[in-house]
Phi, psi and omega in degrees: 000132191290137171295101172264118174276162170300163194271177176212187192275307184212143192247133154248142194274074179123135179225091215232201160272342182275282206317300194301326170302294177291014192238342170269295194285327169307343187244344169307328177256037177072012204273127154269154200235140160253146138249164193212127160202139184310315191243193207276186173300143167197129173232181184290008150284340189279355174277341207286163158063023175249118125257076159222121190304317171320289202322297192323263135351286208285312213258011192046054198270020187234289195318170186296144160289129194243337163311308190260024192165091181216192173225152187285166177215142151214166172312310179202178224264326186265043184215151199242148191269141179242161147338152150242112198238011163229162203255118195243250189315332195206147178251141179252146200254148170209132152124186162332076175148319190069198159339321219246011167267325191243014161324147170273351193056038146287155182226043198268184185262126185277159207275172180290325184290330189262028170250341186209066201262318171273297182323303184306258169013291213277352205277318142313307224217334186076176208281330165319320202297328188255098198326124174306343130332317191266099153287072218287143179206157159284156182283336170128337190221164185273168179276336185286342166272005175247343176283355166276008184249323157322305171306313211285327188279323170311320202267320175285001152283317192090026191316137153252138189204189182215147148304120194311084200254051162283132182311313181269022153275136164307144173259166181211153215225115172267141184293352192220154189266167200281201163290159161327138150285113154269180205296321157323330185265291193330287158352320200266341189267337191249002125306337177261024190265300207291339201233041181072005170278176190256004196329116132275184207238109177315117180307158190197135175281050204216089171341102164292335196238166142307137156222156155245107206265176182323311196279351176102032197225095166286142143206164186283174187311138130312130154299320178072043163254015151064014180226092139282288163290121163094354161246182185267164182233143203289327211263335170093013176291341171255133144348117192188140171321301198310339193242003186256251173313334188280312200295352192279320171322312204268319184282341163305322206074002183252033196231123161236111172288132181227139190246180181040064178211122200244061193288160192260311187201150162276129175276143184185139176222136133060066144067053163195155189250139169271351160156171139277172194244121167238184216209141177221107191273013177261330190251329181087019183282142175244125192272137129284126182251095141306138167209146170295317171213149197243128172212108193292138205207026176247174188314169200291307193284331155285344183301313197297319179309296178308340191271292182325299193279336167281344189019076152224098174124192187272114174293107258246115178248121182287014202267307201280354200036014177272174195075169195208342170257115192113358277198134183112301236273150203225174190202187180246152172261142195217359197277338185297015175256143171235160210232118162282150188228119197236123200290308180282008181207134171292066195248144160324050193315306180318327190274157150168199160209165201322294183312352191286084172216143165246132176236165186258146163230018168326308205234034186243212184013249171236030195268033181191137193273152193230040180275010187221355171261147180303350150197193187265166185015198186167207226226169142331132140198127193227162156242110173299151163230074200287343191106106207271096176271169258240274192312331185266357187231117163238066206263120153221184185276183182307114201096353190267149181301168158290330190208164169107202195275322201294313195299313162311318189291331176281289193346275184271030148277323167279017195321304216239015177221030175219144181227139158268168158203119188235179173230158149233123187294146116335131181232119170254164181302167178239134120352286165293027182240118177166155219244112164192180215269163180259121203278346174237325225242157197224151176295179163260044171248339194066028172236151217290131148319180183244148187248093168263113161276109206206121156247158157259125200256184169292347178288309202290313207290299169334299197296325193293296186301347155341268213293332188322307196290347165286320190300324200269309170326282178337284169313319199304309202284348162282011174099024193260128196271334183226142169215138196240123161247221212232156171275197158324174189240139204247174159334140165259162214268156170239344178265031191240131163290137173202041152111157203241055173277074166297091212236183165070174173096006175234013258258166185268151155179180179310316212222130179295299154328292191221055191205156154240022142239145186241170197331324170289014199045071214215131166253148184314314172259014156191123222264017183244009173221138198255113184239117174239165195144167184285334207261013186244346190287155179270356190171163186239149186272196176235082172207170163305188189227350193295323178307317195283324154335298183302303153329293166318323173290302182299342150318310179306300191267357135322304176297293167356290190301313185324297183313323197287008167248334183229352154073168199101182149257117173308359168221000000 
């Protein structure tokens, strides 16, 4: 029989960046706060001298253990779902920080169009534009009611940036200036001017400068040691919970973290929760945390899992399109890049850091008229200067053998004489995309794994040969003598990595019928438990997702303090 602890104010499933946030502004106003996280303790020391790619890289040494705990995948409904049993399309983040350790750190704001994406759509374009298949929805809140939280997660990162200067973007003024041009961006910003665009220096939680944010949490400078995405960063310059929301959290005395704790389910009667049931994976003991508010705070795709296994809210049945946990779930498009190859000139590939881009929004949201193209909204496009480690980049052209002396000999000539210019697309829901438990395969809990049903339909396909032919115009004009661009874009692969923007299946909106949640991240059908997260958006844009992510949290934890004073649901 599971073990009942005192109760507290509030309990979290996950200690992330949603968790970390709410757990800094909640214990700041006096509230004790539980965390609860699956994998271990971690601060910046555990970071220091490991640039190592094997560990790293190759071997995920940050990510979820997928042996004791994954999920199935398949295309569509006529098909039986397997494990996903290597860590491939997307990495789940695991212990004390989560996702938000090994982040590459872009940070942007998703635009006024993807907060009210159907009403704008049908108000342009009309009710035609959108395939009945795409259950298309406003998120429930505006971009002007989210820019005072957009501010709040920039000043506690220390975001560096530049103002966007596409005419139909909102400007934002970032606390820190941007990062290095490096010679490469330049190129690419000053090809992309000549060919009518907007190119700017990508906002990024990777510090240009020494800050000091509102809470009093100095850090230094980025190095440009080019190891970001899949590590921790030694020097603390990228922006990550450990070095930001926990110590401000922990320094209250009212924030206690429990680590290897696994929650199973939210507990709940008569339309409120009463605490969660977790697992301590050192002992196999199982705990019940009574809380005053329950706040599902793990990656966007364990949020669902909890719920679905808590059988709390409505489950989303794709035959009848009712219901809602699972509902959505959406990914990014990454298949549009294309790669130049430049004979005469060189560059310092090893250095940069996750964040180092100049990028376009020429061709995103709704910042282009699409009355005459075959689907909606489109993507990002930058050339990163992420930092070329040695084992994952091998860019040669096209035609070159795979293996043997030429493929070494192409290799380490283009090592340092090749760009990418990639995008990140848009994915809108589908009908057929959603999220729900497996009917066969079990945790070592013996509770139902998660079932992801995921296609790239026709919008996303479209959207791809679009943009391809922009990455590829972009090189030509920077001067790139061979280019290799991408074929159609094809089923998707789950064993190849392209991100791990993972959204929806928990989503926010106006109306309870077809959101579980409203604007506070609140859920509809039970108004003392909060799920913020990438796993609350109706559709995912074409950008990272963490700012909007961030916002939304600090959206969260205001509503939190509301409810716990005056109770009810808040919309």
């Amino acid at each position: 029989m599971a073990k009942k602890l005192p109760k507290t104010d509030i309990v979290l499933a996950g200690v992330g960046w949603t968790g970390g946030i709410i757990a800094a502004e909640l214990t700041k106003k006096g509230y004790k706060v539980v965390g609860l996280e699956r994998g271990k303790e971690r601060k910046t020391e555990d970071y220091l001298m490991v640039h190592d790619e094997l560990r790293y890289q190759q071997r995920n040494e940050m990510m979820q253990d997928l042996s004791k705990e994954t999920l199935t995948v398949r295309h569509d409904r006529s098909k039986r779902a397997l494990p996903y049993r290597q860590h491939g399309s997307f990495l789940i983040g695991d212990g004390v920080g989560g996702s938000g350790e090994h982040w590459n750190g872009l940070t942007y704001r998703f635009f006024p169009y993807d907060f009210e994406i159907y009403s704008k759509t049908v108000e342009r374009y009309g009710k035609d534009k959108i395939p009945a298949d795409m259950p298309l929805q406003d998120w429930g809140i505006t971009y002007n009611e989210l820019v005072p939280y957009f501010e709040k997660f920039e000043a506690m990162a220390g975001i560096s940036g530049e103002t966007n200067p596409h005419p139909e973007v909102p400007e934002v003024k970032y606390p820190t200036v941007p990062l290095k041009e490096t010679p490469s961006m330049k190129m690419f910003k000053e090809a992309s001017k000549s060919l009518g665009y907007h190119p700017y220096i990508a906002p990024a939680a990777t510090l240009s400068e020494s800050y000091t944010n509102p809470d009093g949490i100095s850090r230094a400078a980025c190095q440009y040691c080019g190891f970001c995405e899949r590590f921790g960063c030694e020097y603390g310059a990228k922006a990550s919970p450990v070095v930001t929301v926990l110590p401000v959290a922990k320094e209250t005395g009212n924030f206690e973290v429990r680590t290897h704790c696994v929650v199973r389910k939210v507990l709940h009667t008569n339309g409120k929760a009463t605490g969660v049931l977790y697992v301590d994976t050192r002992t196999g003991e199982e705990y019940i945390q009574e809380a005053d508010v329950v706040v599902v705070s793990a990656y966007a795709l364990n949020n669902i899992r909890i719920l679905l296994n808590s059988q709390l809210g409505s489950p989303y049945n794709p035959e009848s399109g009712t219901g809602v946990i699972g509902k959505n779930y959406a990914y990014q498009m990454t298949s549009a890049a294309s790669t130049g190859f430049f004979k005469e000139k060189e560059f310092n590939l090893y250095a940069g850091t996750g964040s180092l881009a100049g990028v376009i929004d020429d061709f995103n949201g709704d910042n282009f008229d699409h009355t005459d193209l075959n689907f909606i909204h489109g993507g990002n496009i930058a050339l990163g200067h992420y930092g070329k480690r040695p084992i994952s980049n091998n860019s040669v052209p096209k035609g070159t053998p795979t293996w043997g002396k030429e493929f070494k000999d192409e290799s380490i000539y283009w090592a340092n004489r090749s760009l990418s210019v990639g995008s990140q697309g848009s994915v809108m829901p589908n009908k057929e995309n959603y999220i729900d438990l497996d009917p066969t395969y079990k945790d070592q809990f013996g509770d139902p794994l998660l079932r992801m049903t995921f296609n790239y339909k026709e919008n996303e396909r479209n959207q791809q040969k679009y943009i391809r032919d922009i990455t590829t115009k972009i090189l030509e004009e920077m001067g790139a003598d061979i280019i290799n661009s991408p074929g159609d874009q094809g089923d998707w692969d789950t064993t190849k990595y392209q991100t791990t923007h993972n959204t929806g299946g928990v989503i926010m909106g106006a109306d309870p019928k077809t959101s579980a949640l409203n604007n506070y991240l609140q859920m509809w059908d039970c108004e003392n438990v909060f799920v913020p997260g990438a796993s609350a958006f109706p559709h995912n844009s074409g950008m990272n997702p963490t700012g909007t992510v961030g916002a939304l949290a600090y959206r969260a934890a205001e509503g939190i303090e509301k409810y716990l004073k005056t109770g009810g649901s808040l919309v």
